[in-house]
Short mmCIF file of C-alpha atoms and ligand atoms in Angstrom, two decimals:
data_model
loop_
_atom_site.label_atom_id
_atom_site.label_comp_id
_atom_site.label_asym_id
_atom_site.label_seq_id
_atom_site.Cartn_x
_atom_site.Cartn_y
_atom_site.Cartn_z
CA UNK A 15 -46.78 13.82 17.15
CA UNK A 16 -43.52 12.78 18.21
CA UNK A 17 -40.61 14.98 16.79
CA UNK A 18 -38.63 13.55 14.02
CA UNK A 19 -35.14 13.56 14.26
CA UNK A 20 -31.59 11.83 12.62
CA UNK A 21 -29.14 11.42 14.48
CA UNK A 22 -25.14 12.14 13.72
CA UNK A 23 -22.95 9.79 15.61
CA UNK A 24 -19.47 8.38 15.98
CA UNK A 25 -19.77 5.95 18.79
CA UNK A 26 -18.60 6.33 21.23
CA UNK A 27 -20.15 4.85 24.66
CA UNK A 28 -22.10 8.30 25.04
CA UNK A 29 -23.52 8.21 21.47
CA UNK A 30 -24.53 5.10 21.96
CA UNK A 31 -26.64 5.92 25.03
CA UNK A 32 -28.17 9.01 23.45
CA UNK A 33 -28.79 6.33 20.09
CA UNK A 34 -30.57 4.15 23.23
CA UNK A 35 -32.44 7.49 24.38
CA UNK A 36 -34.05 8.45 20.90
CA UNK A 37 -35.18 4.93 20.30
CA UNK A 38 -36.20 4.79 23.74
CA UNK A 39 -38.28 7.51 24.21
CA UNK A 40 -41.90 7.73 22.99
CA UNK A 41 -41.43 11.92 22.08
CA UNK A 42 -39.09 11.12 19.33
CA UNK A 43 -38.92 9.63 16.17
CA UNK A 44 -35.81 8.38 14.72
CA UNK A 45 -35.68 8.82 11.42
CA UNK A 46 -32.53 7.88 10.88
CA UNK A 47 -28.92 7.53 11.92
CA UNK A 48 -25.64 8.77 10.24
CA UNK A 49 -22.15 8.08 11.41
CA UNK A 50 -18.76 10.14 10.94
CA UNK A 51 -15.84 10.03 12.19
CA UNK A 52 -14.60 11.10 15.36
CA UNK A 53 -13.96 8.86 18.77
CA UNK A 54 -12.71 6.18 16.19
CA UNK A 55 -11.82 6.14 12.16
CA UNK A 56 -15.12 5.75 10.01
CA UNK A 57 -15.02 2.42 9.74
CA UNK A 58 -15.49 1.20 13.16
CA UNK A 59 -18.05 4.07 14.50
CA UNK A 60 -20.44 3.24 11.51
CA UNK A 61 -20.09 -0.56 12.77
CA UNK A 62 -20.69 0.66 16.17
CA UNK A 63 -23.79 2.32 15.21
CA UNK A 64 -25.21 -0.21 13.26
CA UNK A 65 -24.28 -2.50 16.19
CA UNK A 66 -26.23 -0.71 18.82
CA UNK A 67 -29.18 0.24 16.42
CA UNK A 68 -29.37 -3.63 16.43
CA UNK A 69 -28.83 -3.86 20.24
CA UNK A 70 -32.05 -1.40 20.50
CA UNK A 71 -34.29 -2.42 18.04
CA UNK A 72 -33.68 0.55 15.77
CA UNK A 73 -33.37 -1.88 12.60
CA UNK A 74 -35.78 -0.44 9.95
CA UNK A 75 -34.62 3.23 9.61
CA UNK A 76 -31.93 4.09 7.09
CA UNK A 77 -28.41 3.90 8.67
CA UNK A 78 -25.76 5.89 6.39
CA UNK A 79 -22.41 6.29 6.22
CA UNK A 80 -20.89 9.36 6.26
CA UNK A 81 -17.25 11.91 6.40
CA UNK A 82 -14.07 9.62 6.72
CA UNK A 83 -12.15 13.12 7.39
CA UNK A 84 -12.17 16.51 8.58
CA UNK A 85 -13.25 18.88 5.27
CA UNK A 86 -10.01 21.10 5.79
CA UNK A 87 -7.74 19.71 8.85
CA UNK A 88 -5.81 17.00 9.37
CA UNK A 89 -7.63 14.37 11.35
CA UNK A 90 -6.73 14.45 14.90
CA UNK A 91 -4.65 11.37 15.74
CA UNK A 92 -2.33 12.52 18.42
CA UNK A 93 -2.63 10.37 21.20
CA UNK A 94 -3.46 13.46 23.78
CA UNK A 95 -6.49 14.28 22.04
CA UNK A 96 -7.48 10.34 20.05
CA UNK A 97 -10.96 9.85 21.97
CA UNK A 98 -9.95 6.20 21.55
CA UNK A 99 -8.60 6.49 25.42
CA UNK A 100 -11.91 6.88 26.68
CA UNK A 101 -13.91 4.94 23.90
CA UNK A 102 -11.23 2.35 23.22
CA UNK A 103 -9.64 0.65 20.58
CA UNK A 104 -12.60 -0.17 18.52
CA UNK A 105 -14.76 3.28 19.66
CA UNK A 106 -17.34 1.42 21.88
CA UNK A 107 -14.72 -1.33 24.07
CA UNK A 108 -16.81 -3.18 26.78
CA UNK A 109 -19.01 -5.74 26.48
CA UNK A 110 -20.42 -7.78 23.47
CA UNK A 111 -22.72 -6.17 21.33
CA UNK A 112 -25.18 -7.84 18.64
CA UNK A 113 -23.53 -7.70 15.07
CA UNK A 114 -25.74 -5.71 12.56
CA UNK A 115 -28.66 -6.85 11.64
CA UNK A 116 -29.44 -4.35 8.95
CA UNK A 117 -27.65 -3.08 5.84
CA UNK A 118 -25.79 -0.27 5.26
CA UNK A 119 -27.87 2.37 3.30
CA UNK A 120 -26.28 3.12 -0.11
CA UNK A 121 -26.31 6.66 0.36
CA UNK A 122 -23.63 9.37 2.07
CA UNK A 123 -24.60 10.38 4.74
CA UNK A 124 -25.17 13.66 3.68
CA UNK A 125 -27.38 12.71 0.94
CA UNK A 126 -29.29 11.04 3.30
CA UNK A 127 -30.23 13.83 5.46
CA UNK A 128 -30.63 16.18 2.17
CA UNK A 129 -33.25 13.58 0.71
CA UNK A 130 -35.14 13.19 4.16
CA UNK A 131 -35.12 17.02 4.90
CA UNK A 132 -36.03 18.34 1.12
CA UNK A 133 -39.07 15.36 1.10
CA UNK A 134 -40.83 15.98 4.54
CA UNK A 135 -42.22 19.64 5.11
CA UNK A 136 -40.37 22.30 6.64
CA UNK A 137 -40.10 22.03 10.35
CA UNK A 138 -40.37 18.14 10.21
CA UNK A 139 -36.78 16.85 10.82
CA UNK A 140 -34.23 18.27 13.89
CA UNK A 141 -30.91 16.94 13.18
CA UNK A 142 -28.92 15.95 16.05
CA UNK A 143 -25.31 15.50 15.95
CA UNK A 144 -23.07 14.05 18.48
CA UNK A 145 -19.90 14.00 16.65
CA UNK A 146 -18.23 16.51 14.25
CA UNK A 147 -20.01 18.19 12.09
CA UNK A 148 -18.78 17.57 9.00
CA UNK A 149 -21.62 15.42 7.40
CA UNK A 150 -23.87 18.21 8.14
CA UNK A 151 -21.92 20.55 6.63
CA UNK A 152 -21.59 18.70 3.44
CA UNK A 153 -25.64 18.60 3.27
CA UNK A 154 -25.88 21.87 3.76
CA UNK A 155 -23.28 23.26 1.19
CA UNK A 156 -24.51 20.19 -1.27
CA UNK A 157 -28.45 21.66 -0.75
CA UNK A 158 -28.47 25.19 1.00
CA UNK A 159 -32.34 25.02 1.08
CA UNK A 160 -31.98 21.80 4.22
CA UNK A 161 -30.98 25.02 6.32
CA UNK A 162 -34.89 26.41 5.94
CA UNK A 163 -35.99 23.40 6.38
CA UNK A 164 -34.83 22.01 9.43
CA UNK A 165 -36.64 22.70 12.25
CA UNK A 166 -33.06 23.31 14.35
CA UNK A 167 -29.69 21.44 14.86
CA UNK A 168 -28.93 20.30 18.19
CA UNK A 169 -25.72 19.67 18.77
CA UNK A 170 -23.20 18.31 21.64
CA UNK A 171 -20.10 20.00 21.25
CA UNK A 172 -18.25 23.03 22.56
CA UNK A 173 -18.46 24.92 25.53
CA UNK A 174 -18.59 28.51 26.86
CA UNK A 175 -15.98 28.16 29.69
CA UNK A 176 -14.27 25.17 29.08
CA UNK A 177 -12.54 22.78 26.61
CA UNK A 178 -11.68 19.28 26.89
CA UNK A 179 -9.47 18.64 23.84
CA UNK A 180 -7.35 21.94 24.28
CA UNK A 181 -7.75 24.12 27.01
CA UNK A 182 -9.94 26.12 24.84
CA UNK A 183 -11.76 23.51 22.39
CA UNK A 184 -14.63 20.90 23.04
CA UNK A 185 -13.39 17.34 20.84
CA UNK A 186 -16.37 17.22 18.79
CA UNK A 187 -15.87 20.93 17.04
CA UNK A 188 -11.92 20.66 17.00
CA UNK A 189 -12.31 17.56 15.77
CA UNK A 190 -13.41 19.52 12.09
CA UNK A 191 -13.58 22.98 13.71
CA UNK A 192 -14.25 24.57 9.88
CA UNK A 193 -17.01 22.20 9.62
CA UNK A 194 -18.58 23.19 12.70
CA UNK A 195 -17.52 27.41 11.63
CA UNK A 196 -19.98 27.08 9.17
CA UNK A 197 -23.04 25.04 10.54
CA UNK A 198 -22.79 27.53 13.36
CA UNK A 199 -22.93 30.82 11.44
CA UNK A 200 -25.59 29.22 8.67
CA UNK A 201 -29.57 30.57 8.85
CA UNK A 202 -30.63 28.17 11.12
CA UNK A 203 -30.48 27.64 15.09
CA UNK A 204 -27.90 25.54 16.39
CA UNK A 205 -28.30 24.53 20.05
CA UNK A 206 -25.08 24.28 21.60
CA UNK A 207 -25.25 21.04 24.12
CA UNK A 208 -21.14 22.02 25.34
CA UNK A 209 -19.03 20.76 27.94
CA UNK A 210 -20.76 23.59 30.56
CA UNK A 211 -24.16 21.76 30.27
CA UNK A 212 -22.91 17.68 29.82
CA UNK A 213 -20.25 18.04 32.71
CA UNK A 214 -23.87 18.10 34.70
CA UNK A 215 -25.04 14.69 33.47
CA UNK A 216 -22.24 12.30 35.72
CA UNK A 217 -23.62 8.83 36.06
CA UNK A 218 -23.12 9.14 40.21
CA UNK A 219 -23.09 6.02 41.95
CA UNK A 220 -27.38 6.42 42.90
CA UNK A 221 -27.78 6.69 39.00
CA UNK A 222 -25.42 3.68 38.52
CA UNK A 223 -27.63 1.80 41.23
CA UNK A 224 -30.69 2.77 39.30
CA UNK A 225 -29.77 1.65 36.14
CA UNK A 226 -28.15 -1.99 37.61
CA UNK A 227 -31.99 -2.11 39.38
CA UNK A 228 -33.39 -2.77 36.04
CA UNK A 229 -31.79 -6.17 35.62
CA UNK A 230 -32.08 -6.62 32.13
CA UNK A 231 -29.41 -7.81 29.45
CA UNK A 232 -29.55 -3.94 28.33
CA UNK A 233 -29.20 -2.29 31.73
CA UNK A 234 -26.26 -4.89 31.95
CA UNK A 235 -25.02 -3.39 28.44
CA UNK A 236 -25.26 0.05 29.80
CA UNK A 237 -23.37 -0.24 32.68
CA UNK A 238 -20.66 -1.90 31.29
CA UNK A 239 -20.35 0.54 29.20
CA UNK A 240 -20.32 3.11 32.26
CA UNK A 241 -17.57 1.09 33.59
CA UNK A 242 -15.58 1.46 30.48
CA UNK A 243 -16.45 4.91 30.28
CA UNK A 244 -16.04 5.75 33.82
CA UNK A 245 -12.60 4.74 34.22
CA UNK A 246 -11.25 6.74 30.71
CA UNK A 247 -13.16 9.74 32.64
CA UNK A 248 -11.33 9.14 35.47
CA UNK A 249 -7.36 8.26 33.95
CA UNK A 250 -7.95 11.12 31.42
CA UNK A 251 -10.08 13.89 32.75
CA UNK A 252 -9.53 13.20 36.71
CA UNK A 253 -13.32 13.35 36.75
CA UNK A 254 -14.65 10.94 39.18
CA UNK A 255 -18.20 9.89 37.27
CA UNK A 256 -18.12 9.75 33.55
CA UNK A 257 -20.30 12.61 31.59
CA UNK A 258 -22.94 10.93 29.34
CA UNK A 259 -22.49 14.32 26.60
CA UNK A 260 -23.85 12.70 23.63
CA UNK A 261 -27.38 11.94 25.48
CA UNK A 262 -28.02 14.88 26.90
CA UNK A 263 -28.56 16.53 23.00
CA UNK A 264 -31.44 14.11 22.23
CA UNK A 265 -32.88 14.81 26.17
CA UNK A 266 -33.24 18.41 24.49
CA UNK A 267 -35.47 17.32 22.04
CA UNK A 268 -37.15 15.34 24.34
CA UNK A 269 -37.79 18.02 26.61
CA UNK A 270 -36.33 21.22 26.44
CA UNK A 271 -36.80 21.87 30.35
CA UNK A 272 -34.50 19.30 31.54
CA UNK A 273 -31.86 21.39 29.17
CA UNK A 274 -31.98 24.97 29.91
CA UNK A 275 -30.91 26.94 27.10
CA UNK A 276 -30.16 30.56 26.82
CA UNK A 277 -30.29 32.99 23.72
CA UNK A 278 -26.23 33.69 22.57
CA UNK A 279 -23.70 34.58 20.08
CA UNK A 280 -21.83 31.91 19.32
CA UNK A 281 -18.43 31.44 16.82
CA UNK A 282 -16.58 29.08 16.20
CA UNK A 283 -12.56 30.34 16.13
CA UNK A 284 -10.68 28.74 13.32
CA UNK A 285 -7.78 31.01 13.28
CA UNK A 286 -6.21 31.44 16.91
CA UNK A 287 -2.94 29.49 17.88
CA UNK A 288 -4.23 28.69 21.54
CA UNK A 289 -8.12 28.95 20.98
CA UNK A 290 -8.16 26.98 17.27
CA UNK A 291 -12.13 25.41 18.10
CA UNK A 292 -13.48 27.51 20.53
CA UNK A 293 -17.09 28.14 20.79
CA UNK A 294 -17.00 31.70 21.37
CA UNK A 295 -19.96 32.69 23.23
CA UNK A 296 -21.59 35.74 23.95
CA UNK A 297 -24.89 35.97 26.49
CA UNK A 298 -24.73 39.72 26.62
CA UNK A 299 -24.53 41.33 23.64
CA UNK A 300 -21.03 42.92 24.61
CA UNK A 301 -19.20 42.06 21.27
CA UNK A 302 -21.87 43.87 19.33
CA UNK A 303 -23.34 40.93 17.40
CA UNK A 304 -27.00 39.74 17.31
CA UNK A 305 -27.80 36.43 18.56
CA UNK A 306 -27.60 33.59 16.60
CA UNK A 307 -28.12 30.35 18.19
CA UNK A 308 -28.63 28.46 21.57
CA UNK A 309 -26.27 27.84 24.26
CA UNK A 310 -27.20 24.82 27.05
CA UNK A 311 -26.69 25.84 30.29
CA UNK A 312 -28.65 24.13 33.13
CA UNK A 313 -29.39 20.42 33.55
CA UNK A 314 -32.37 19.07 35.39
CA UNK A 315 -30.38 16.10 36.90
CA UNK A 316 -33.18 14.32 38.41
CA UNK A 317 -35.27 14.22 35.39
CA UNK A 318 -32.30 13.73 32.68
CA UNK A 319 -31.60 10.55 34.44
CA UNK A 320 -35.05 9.64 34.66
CA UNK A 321 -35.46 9.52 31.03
CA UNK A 322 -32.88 7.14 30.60
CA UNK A 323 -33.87 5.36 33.05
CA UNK A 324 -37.21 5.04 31.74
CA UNK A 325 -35.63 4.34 28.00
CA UNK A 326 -33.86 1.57 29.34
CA UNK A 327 -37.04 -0.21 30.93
CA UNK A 328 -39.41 0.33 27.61
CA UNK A 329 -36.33 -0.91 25.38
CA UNK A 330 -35.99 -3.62 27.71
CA UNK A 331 -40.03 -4.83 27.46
C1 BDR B 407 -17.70 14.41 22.88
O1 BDR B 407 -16.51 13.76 22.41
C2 BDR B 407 -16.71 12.38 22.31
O2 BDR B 407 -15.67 11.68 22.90
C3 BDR B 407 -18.03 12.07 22.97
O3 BDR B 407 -18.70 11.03 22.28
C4 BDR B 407 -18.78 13.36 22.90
O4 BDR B 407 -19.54 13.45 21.72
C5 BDR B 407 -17.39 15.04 24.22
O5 BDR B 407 -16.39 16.00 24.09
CA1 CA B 408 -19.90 11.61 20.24
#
């Protein structure tokens, strides 16, 4: 049985390819998709997502709207840290996408994922968010019982030795850092997919080659939006190959080999002047607390690449 899961965007080129990957791949089932805010203002990364659920055939699952802002902080606009550098002025620049071909759903998105999670049976849904993590925790403060229900929350964000925002913060958890506080410290395992494991998943020049090879309009799609991508990473970050994050999350799910994960203690820091959104992480036990979630540490290069690869080809059928 392929796993069910709904995914949490705000595309974003790398959302979009892990929104590619989950339709793409025969081990998941997307449920659903819910959009936030984040690389763009609400507006244009739900029409992104609706755009490139169209783009991939993923037009009869509910697509919801969800957080316009942060539940406590001010949204981050400041040009240092706006993720429209690297996603562009309208979240997902590059080349022409389909317009939606589906309506909106009428619910939040929170709602959404409360009234899938509370209907299926526990263990049925993994939620997967590639954005901040607000919606989520709106659902979870609106129905505490989703945390017992889910089978586990995968998320790309953070970091255990790095930030990309601030020295110390990930974009994705500073971004609503008191949002992401509490999904961390709730009941259920979160599986952090940070900066440590995605900086692993560069699209090289072989994996660019690979993914022109396919010759389809979608391939085409993909690596323009590589190029786009690509040249943010590399203006921005100094980083020669672009970092697909957001995919690497849903490659968990797919197949939790390709994404190593190690047993951790993990905090989110909501109070320090120069660490405001770190993931605090601890793989040893030193700081005297029990585990409590996942942290990503190892990629399986070769194989990550080869399941976009293979998305790509199936989508493109
Ligand atoms: C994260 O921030 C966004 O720009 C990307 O889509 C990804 O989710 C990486 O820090
Ligand atoms: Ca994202």
């Amino acid at each position: 049985m392929p796993q069910k899961i709904i995914l949490d965007v705000d595309p974003g080129h790398d959302d979009a390819i892990a929104i590619l990957l989950a339709q793409g791949n025969p081990e998941i089932e997307l449920a659903a998709i819910t959009s936030v805010a984040g690389n763009q203002v609400l507006e244009k990364t739900t029409y992104n997502a609706m755009r490139v659920a169209t783009l991939v055939g993923a037009t009869n699952i509910p697509i919801a709207r969800g957080a316009e802002f942060p539940l406590v902080r001010e949204q981050i606009t400041d040009g240092s840290v706006d993720a429209g550098s690297v996603h562009g002025v309208t979240g997902l620049d590059g080349p022409e996408l389909p317009e939606p071909s589906m309506e909106l759903d009428p619910r939040s998105a929170a709602q959404l994922i409360i009234d899938l999670v509370m209907a299926g049976e526990p263990g049925e849904y993994t939620l997967v968010p590639t954005g901040p993590l607000t919606n989520l925790a709106l659902a979870m403060r609106l129905e505490p019982r989703i945390v017992g229900r889910v089978k586990e929350v995968v998320h790309m964000g953070g970091g255990y030795t790095i930030g990309n925002a601030t020295a110390a913060a990930e974009f994705n958890v500073l971004a609503d850092a008191e949002a992401a506080a509490a999904v961390y410290a709730a009941d259920w395992t979160v599986t952090m997919v940070g900066l440590d494991l995605t900086h692993q998943a560069i699209a090289t020049p072989e994996v660019r080659d690979r993914i022109r090879a396919i010759g389809t309009d979608l391939s085409r799609v993909v690596d323009e939006w590589l190029d786009f991508f690509g040249a943010g990473y590399e203006s921005v970050w100094k980083m020669p190959y672009p970092p697909i994050h957001d995919a690497c999350a849903v490659a968990r799910v797919i197949a939790p080999e390709v994404v190593h994960s190690e047993e951790a203690w993990i905090a989110v820091e909501t109070k320090g002047q120069w660490t405001y959104g770190e993931t605090v992480t601890d793989f040893t036990g030193t700081g005297g607390q029990p585990f409590n979630n996942l942290a990503a540490t190892k990629l399986d290069f070769d194989a990550f690449w080869d399941l976009i690869v293979d998305a790509i080809k199936r989508l493109s059928a």
